[in-house]
Coordinates of C-alpha atoms in Angstrom, one line a residue:
M1 CA 95.2 79.9 115.5
S2 CA 93.4 77.3 117.6
A3 CA 90.0 78.8 116.5
L4 CA 91.0 78.6 112.9
A5 CA 92.1 75.0 113.3
G6 CA 88.7 74.2 114.8
L7 CA 86.8 76.0 112.0
L8 CA 88.8 74.2 109.3
S9 CA 88.4 70.8 111.0
E10 CA 84.6 71.3 111.2
R11 CA 84.6 71.8 107.5
G12 CA 86.1 68.4 107.0
I13 CA 89.7 69.6 106.4
R14 CA 92.4 67.4 107.9
V15 CA 94.3 69.6 110.4
R16 CA 97.4 68.9 112.4
G17 CA 99.5 71.4 114.4
C18 CA 102.5 72.1 116.6
D19 CA 103.2 74.7 119.2
A20 CA 106.2 75.9 121.2
R21 CA 104.7 74.7 124.5
E22 CA 101.8 73.0 126.2
S23 CA 98.7 75.2 126.8
V24 CA 95.0 75.0 127.4
F25 CA 94.5 75.7 123.7
V26 CA 96.7 72.7 122.7
R27 CA 94.8 70.5 125.1
E28 CA 91.4 71.6 123.8
L29 CA 92.4 70.9 120.2
R30 CA 93.5 67.4 121.2
Q31 CA 90.1 66.9 122.9
R32 CA 88.5 67.8 119.6
G33 CA 90.5 65.1 117.8
I34 CA 93.1 67.4 116.3
A35 CA 96.7 66.2 116.8
V36 CA 99.0 68.8 118.2
T37 CA 102.7 68.2 119.1
V38 CA 105.0 70.4 121.1
G39 CA 108.3 71.5 119.6
E40 CA 109.7 71.2 116.1
E41 CA 108.6 68.3 113.9
E42 CA 108.6 67.0 110.4
I43 CA 105.8 68.5 108.2
T44 CA 104.3 66.1 105.8
E45 CA 101.2 68.1 104.8
P46 CA 101.2 70.2 101.6
T47 CA 100.0 73.4 103.2
V48 CA 101.4 75.1 106.2
V49 CA 99.7 78.0 108.1
Y50 CA 101.8 79.9 110.6
T51 CA 101.2 82.8 112.9
E52 CA 103.0 86.0 112.2
A53 CA 104.5 85.7 115.7
V54 CA 106.7 82.9 114.4
D55 CA 110.1 83.8 112.9
I56 CA 109.7 83.6 109.1
H57 CA 113.2 82.1 109.1
S58 CA 112.5 79.3 111.6
A59 CA 114.0 75.9 110.8
M60 CA 110.6 74.3 110.2
L61 CA 109.4 77.0 107.8
E62 CA 112.7 77.2 105.9
K63 CA 112.5 73.4 105.4
A64 CA 108.9 73.6 104.3
R65 CA 109.7 76.4 101.9
A66 CA 112.6 74.4 100.4
E67 CA 110.3 71.4 99.9
G68 CA 107.9 73.6 97.9
K69 CA 105.1 73.5 100.4
R70 CA 102.4 76.1 100.3
L71 CA 103.0 78.6 103.1
L72 CA 100.1 80.9 104.3
T73 CA 100.1 83.3 107.2
R74 CA 97.3 83.3 109.8
A75 CA 96.0 86.5 108.3
Q76 CA 95.9 85.0 104.8
I77 CA 94.0 81.9 105.8
L78 CA 91.6 84.1 107.9
G79 CA 91.0 86.2 104.8
M80 CA 90.3 83.2 102.7
I81 CA 87.8 81.8 105.2
A82 CA 86.1 85.2 105.6
G83 CA 85.9 85.5 101.8
E84 CA 83.4 82.6 101.7
Y85 CA 80.8 84.5 103.7
P86 CA 78.4 87.1 102.1
H87 CA 78.8 89.5 105.1
V88 CA 82.0 90.0 107.0
L89 CA 82.2 92.2 110.1
S90 CA 85.7 92.9 111.4
V91 CA 86.7 94.6 114.7
A92 CA 90.0 96.3 114.9
G93 CA 91.8 98.4 117.6
C94 CA 94.8 98.3 119.9
H95 CA 92.5 97.1 122.7
G96 CA 89.0 95.8 123.2
K97 CA 88.8 93.6 120.0
T98 CA 88.0 90.3 121.8
S99 CA 85.3 91.7 124.1
A100 CA 83.6 93.8 121.4
T101 CA 83.6 90.9 118.9
S102 CA 82.2 88.6 121.5
M103 CA 79.5 91.1 122.3
L104 CA 78.7 91.3 118.6
A105 CA 78.5 87.5 118.4
H106 CA 76.0 87.4 121.4
V107 CA 73.8 89.9 119.6
F108 CA 73.9 88.0 116.3
F109 CA 73.2 84.6 117.9
H110 CA 70.4 86.1 120.1
A111 CA 68.8 87.6 116.9
G112 CA 68.9 84.2 115.3
K113 CA 71.4 85.1 112.6
Q114 CA 73.3 82.5 110.7
A115 CA 76.8 83.5 111.9
T116 CA 80.3 82.3 112.6
C117 CA 82.4 84.1 115.2
H118 CA 86.2 83.9 115.5
I119 CA 88.0 85.6 118.4
G120 CA 91.5 85.7 119.9
G121 CA 90.4 85.0 123.4
E122 CA 87.8 82.7 125.0
D123 CA 84.2 83.9 125.5
L124 CA 82.9 82.4 128.8
D125 CA 80.0 80.9 126.9
F126 CA 81.3 79.6 123.6
G127 CA 85.1 79.6 123.7
N128 CA 87.1 81.2 120.8
Y129 CA 84.7 80.3 118.0
R130 CA 81.1 79.3 117.4
S131 CA 79.2 78.8 114.2
T132 CA 75.4 78.7 113.6
G133 CA 75.6 79.3 109.9
N134 CA 77.5 80.7 106.9
E135 CA 75.8 84.1 106.3
Y136 CA 77.8 86.4 108.6
F137 CA 81.5 86.1 109.6
L138 CA 82.4 88.0 112.8
T139 CA 86.1 88.3 113.5
E140 CA 88.8 90.3 115.3
A141 CA 91.0 92.2 112.9
C142 CA 94.6 92.4 114.2
E143 CA 96.9 95.3 113.3
F144 CA 100.1 93.4 114.0
R145 CA 102.2 93.4 110.8
R146 CA 99.1 94.9 109.0
S147 CA 97.5 91.5 109.0
F148 CA 94.0 93.1 109.1
L149 CA 94.6 94.3 105.5
S150 CA 94.0 90.6 104.4
L151 CA 90.3 91.0 105.3
E152 CA 87.7 92.4 102.9
S153 CA 85.0 93.5 105.2
E154 CA 81.4 94.7 104.7
I155 CA 81.6 96.5 108.0
A156 CA 85.0 97.5 109.6
V157 CA 85.0 98.7 113.2
I158 CA 87.9 100.7 114.7
L159 CA 87.8 100.8 118.5
N160 CA 90.9 103.0 119.0
T161 CA 94.2 103.8 117.3
D162 CA 96.6 103.9 120.2
L163 CA 100.2 103.3 119.3
D164 CA 101.3 99.6 119.7
H165 CA 103.5 97.0 117.9
T166 CA 106.3 99.4 117.5
D167 CA 108.4 96.5 116.1
C168 CA 106.5 96.8 112.9
Y169 CA 105.2 100.4 112.8
K170 CA 107.6 103.3 112.6
N171 CA 105.4 105.7 114.5
A172 CA 101.7 106.6 115.3
G173 CA 101.3 108.1 111.9
D174 CA 102.4 104.9 110.2
L175 CA 99.9 102.9 112.3
L176 CA 97.1 105.4 111.5
E177 CA 97.7 104.9 107.8
A178 CA 97.2 101.2 108.2
Y179 CA 93.9 101.8 110.0
K180 CA 92.8 104.1 107.1
K181 CA 93.5 101.4 104.6
F182 CA 91.6 98.9 106.7
A183 CA 88.6 101.2 106.8
A184 CA 88.8 102.1 103.1
A185 CA 88.7 98.5 102.1
A186 CA 85.3 98.0 103.7
K187 CA 81.9 99.0 102.4
S188 CA 81.2 100.8 105.7
A189 CA 83.4 101.9 108.6
I190 CA 82.5 102.5 112.2
V191 CA 84.9 104.6 114.3
N192 CA 85.4 105.8 117.9
A193 CA 84.4 109.5 118.1
D194 CA 86.4 109.9 121.3
D195 CA 89.6 108.9 119.5
A196 CA 91.0 112.1 117.9
N197 CA 92.7 110.1 115.1
A198 CA 90.0 107.6 114.4
I199 CA 87.2 110.3 114.0
G200 CA 89.1 111.7 111.0
I201 CA 88.7 108.4 109.1
P202 CA 85.7 108.4 106.7
H203 CA 82.9 106.5 108.3
A204 CA 79.2 105.6 108.2
L205 CA 78.7 105.7 112.0
S206 CA 80.6 106.8 115.0
F207 CA 80.3 105.9 118.7
G208 CA 81.6 107.3 122.0
L209 CA 81.0 108.3 125.6
H210 CA 81.5 111.9 124.8
A211 CA 80.7 112.2 121.1
G212 CA 79.4 110.3 118.1
D213 CA 76.2 109.0 116.5
I214 CA 75.9 106.2 119.1
R215 CA 76.1 107.5 122.6
A216 CA 75.7 106.3 126.2
S217 CA 73.9 108.7 128.6
K218 CA 72.6 108.5 132.2
L219 CA 75.5 106.2 132.9
Y220 CA 75.9 104.9 136.5
S221 CA 77.4 102.0 138.2
D222 CA 74.8 99.6 139.5
G223 CA 76.7 97.5 142.0
E224 CA 79.7 96.3 140.0
Y225 CA 78.2 96.8 136.6
Y226 CA 77.3 99.7 134.4
T227 CA 73.8 100.6 133.3
F228 CA 73.1 103.3 130.7
T229 CA 70.7 104.7 128.2
L230 CA 71.8 104.1 124.6
S231 CA 71.0 106.9 122.1
E232 CA 71.1 106.7 118.3
K233 CA 71.7 110.2 116.8
N234 CA 70.4 111.8 120.0
I235 CA 67.3 109.6 120.2
P236 CA 67.1 107.3 123.2
V237 CA 66.5 103.7 122.0
A238 CA 67.3 101.3 124.8
R239 CA 68.3 101.0 128.4
I240 CA 71.1 98.5 128.9
R241 CA 72.6 96.8 131.9
L242 CA 76.0 95.1 131.2
H243 CA 77.1 92.1 133.1
V244 CA 80.8 92.7 132.7
L245 CA 83.0 94.9 134.8
G246 CA 84.6 98.1 133.6
K247 CA 83.6 101.4 132.0
V248 CA 85.6 100.5 129.0
Q249 CA 83.1 97.8 128.3
V250 CA 80.5 100.5 127.7
Q251 CA 82.5 101.7 124.7
N252 CA 82.8 98.2 123.4
A253 CA 79.0 97.8 123.7
L254 CA 78.5 101.0 121.8
A255 CA 80.7 99.7 119.0
A256 CA 78.9 96.4 118.9
Y257 CA 75.6 98.2 118.8
A258 CA 76.7 100.3 115.8
A259 CA 77.9 97.3 113.8
A260 CA 74.7 95.4 114.5
R261 CA 72.5 98.3 113.5
L262 CA 74.3 98.6 110.2
S263 CA 73.5 94.9 109.8
G264 CA 69.8 95.6 110.3
I265 CA 69.3 94.2 113.8
S266 CA 66.7 96.0 115.9
P267 CA 67.7 98.1 119.0
R268 CA 65.7 95.7 121.3
E269 CA 67.4 92.6 120.0
I270 CA 70.8 94.3 120.3
A271 CA 70.1 95.3 123.9
E272 CA 69.0 91.8 124.8
G273 CA 72.1 90.3 123.2
L274 CA 74.5 92.7 124.9
E275 CA 72.9 91.8 128.3
E276 CA 73.5 88.1 127.6
F277 CA 77.3 88.7 127.4
R278 CA 79.1 87.5 130.5
G279 CA 82.6 88.3 129.5
V280 CA 85.8 86.8 128.2
K281 CA 88.6 84.9 130.0
R282 CA 91.4 87.1 131.2
R283 CA 89.4 90.3 130.6
F284 CA 89.0 91.4 134.2
E285 CA 88.1 87.9 135.2
R286 CA 87.7 86.8 138.8
I287 CA 89.8 83.6 139.0
G288 CA 89.8 82.8 142.8
T289 CA 91.6 83.8 145.9
L290 CA 95.2 83.7 147.3
N291 CA 95.2 83.3 151.1
G292 CA 91.6 84.6 151.0
I293 CA 92.4 87.7 149.0
P294 CA 90.4 87.9 145.7
M295 CA 92.4 87.8 142.5
I296 CA 91.4 89.3 139.1
C297 CA 93.3 88.6 135.9
D298 CA 93.3 91.0 132.9
Y299 CA 95.0 90.7 129.6
A300 CA 96.1 94.3 129.8
H301 CA 99.6 94.7 128.3
H302 CA 99.4 98.3 126.9
P303 CA 99.6 101.4 129.2
A304 CA 96.1 102.4 128.3
E305 CA 94.7 99.0 129.1
I306 CA 96.5 98.9 132.4
A307 CA 95.0 102.3 133.3
A308 CA 91.5 101.1 132.5
A309 CA 91.9 97.9 134.5
L310 CA 93.4 99.7 137.5
S311 CA 90.6 102.3 137.6
T312 CA 88.0 99.5 137.6
A313 CA 89.8 97.6 140.3
E314 CA 90.1 100.8 142.4
G315 CA 86.4 101.2 142.2
L316 CA 85.8 97.7 143.6
C317 CA 88.5 97.5 146.3
R318 CA 88.0 98.7 149.9
G319 CA 91.7 98.2 150.7
T320 CA 94.8 98.4 148.4
V321 CA 95.0 97.1 144.8
R322 CA 98.1 94.9 144.6
V323 CA 99.3 95.0 141.0
V324 CA 101.2 92.2 139.4
F325 CA 102.4 93.1 135.9
Q326 CA 104.2 91.0 133.3
P327 CA 105.6 93.0 130.4
H328 CA 104.9 91.6 127.0
T329 CA 107.8 91.9 124.4
Y330 CA 110.9 94.0 124.9
T331 CA 110.2 96.4 122.0
R332 CA 106.7 97.4 123.4
T333 CA 108.3 97.9 126.9
R334 CA 111.2 100.0 125.5
D335 CA 109.2 102.1 123.1
L336 CA 106.3 102.8 125.5
M337 CA 108.5 103.0 128.7
A338 CA 107.4 106.5 129.8
D339 CA 103.7 105.5 129.6
F340 CA 104.3 102.2 131.5
V341 CA 106.2 104.0 134.2
A342 CA 103.5 106.7 134.6
V343 CA 100.6 104.3 134.9
L344 CA 102.4 101.7 137.2
K345 CA 103.4 104.5 139.5
R346 CA 99.7 104.8 140.4
A347 CA 99.9 101.4 142.0
E348 CA 101.3 100.8 145.5
N349 CA 104.6 98.8 145.4
P350 CA 103.7 97.0 142.1
L351 CA 105.3 93.6 141.4
I352 CA 106.9 93.3 137.9
Y353 CA 107.2 89.7 136.8
R354 CA 109.9 88.6 134.3
T355 CA 109.1 89.6 130.7
Y356 CA 107.1 87.4 128.4
A357 CA 109.4 87.6 125.3
A358 CA 107.0 86.1 122.8
R359 CA 108.9 86.3 119.5
E360 CA 111.7 88.6 120.6
P361 CA 115.4 88.1 121.8
F362 CA 116.4 89.7 125.1
F363 CA 117.7 93.2 125.3
F364 CA 118.0 95.0 128.6
E365 CA 116.5 98.4 127.6
G366 CA 113.1 96.8 127.1
S367 CA 113.3 94.3 130.0
A368 CA 111.3 94.0 133.2
P369 CA 114.4 95.0 135.3
A370 CA 114.8 98.1 133.2
L371 CA 111.1 99.0 133.9
V372 CA 111.6 98.3 137.6
S373 CA 114.6 100.6 137.7
R374 CA 112.4 103.5 136.8
I375 CA 109.7 102.9 139.4
P376 CA 111.2 103.3 142.9
E377 CA 108.4 101.4 144.7
A378 CA 108.3 98.5 142.2
Q379 CA 109.8 95.1 142.9
Y380 CA 111.1 92.6 140.3
V381 CA 109.8 89.0 140.6
Q382 CA 111.5 86.1 138.8
T383 CA 109.7 82.9 139.9
P384 CA 106.2 81.7 140.9
S385 CA 107.4 80.9 144.4
D386 CA 108.9 84.4 144.8
L387 CA 105.6 85.8 143.6
R388 CA 103.6 83.9 146.1
R389 CA 105.9 84.9 148.9
R390 CA 105.7 88.6 148.1
L391 CA 102.0 88.6 147.7
T392 CA 101.5 86.7 151.0
E393 CA 103.7 89.2 152.8
T394 CA 101.9 92.3 151.4
A395 CA 98.2 91.5 150.6
Q396 CA 95.8 92.0 153.5
K397 CA 92.1 91.7 154.2
D398 CA 90.0 94.0 151.9
D399 CA 92.9 94.2 149.3
L400 CA 92.5 92.9 145.8
I401 CA 95.2 91.3 143.7
L402 CA 95.2 92.6 140.1
V403 CA 97.2 90.5 137.7
L404 CA 98.0 92.1 134.3
G405 CA 99.7 90.8 131.2
A406 CA 99.2 88.9 128.0
G407 CA 101.9 86.3 128.5
D408 CA 102.0 83.2 130.7
I409 CA 101.3 85.1 134.0
D410 CA 97.7 83.9 133.9
E411 CA 98.7 80.2 134.1
I412 CA 101.3 81.0 136.7
V413 CA 99.0 82.7 139.1
R414 CA 96.2 80.2 138.7
G415 CA 98.7 77.7 140.1
L416 CA 99.0 79.8 143.2
L417 CA 95.3 80.0 144.0
D418 CA 93.7 78.6 147.2

C-alpha cells in the first residue's frame, strides 16, 4: 500500500492515508510529504483505496460507501496502474515473490530498461518501489482473496503453489484453480518445474533445481553464498554468484532469469543484474546481535518458508539455532497446524511469540498457545521483556538467533539488540 501511495504521489495525484498503527512505512510516507494518520478518521477525498486485509464492513468504509465515495481495493488500483504500461511482468507464489521481483528489477535496471518496480517488502537498495520509466511494470501478484486476477500480465511467473490463505481458499485444489486463471490471463506463463502442481499449468518456460527449461547445475556454497552454472534448455549460458543467503534464492534467480529472457534481455546482462541484488529486508536479514549473539530476521510465516530458513541457518551456525517464531493469523496456524508442528520440532526449544492476528478475531484452536501445546520443547512468550530474558538465558557463544514471522516481531526484536 505504501508503495502504491508513493507511485500515485509521484504522478501528481494528491494522496492521504491512515493506518492502524505507527510503522516504518508510515514514517517514510510522511517524509515524502504524504500525510498519514493513525486510527480512524473522517474521509473527505472522493476515492478510497483499501487493502483487502481491512474488514470490508469497517466503520470508515461503511461511512464512505454510504456517502457515495468510490471504493477500490488495493488489487484494483494496482491493476489500473499496471494497465498503463505496455509490458507487465507479475510474480506470484505462496513464498518468494518479493525476492524474485526485486531480482527481476535489478536485472531490468542494470539492462537500462525503462521500468517501474512495485514490491511488498523493502529492497536493500531501492525500498519498495523504483521507477526509471513507463515501458515495463514489475510487480508482485498476491494470491490473497484472488487479488492477482486483477492483473493483466504479459508475463506471469508462478514460483510455487503451496496451500496458504485457508481463510479464502477451500482447499489446495481451489487455490490451484486461481493460479491457473492467473496464468491463463497472461500472454506467457513461467512455472516452477519442481512444483508438481505448477508444472501442469500451460507455460512458455519452466525453471527448477531438478527439472525445467532453466536449470542450475554445478551448485555449491561459496562461503555463505551460492554459485552455480545457469543452463537454458541444457545449454550452459552463465556462471552466477548470488550475494544473498539461502538455497531458495537460487530458485528465485532462475525464475527472474526466465522472465527476463522472455523479455529479450541477454544472459550476460541478466547474470550481472542478479549479482547486483543484495537482498530484501526481513528476508534472512542480519540485523545485529543480542548479548553478542548474531540475530537474523526472516519473513517466514508458512511451514515451507520456516523449513527453508532453518536449513540455511543450520548451515551457517556452529552452535545451536535458537528459533523465535510469531504465528501470523489464527486460520493459517489452525489449518496448517500439523506442518507447523513438524517443522518447529526440528528446532531446539523454540520460543513461540504471541500471535500476530492481522485481520482476524481470536480463537484458541489457531493461537500460539495451541501451537505450543503440541510441541513439548516449545515455550510461549508474551512480552518483549520475557523474550529478552529467555534468549539471554539460553543463547550461548557460537549460537545464532533466528527470528521468524510476518507480523510485528521484527520491530520487537530490533528493540532488543545490543
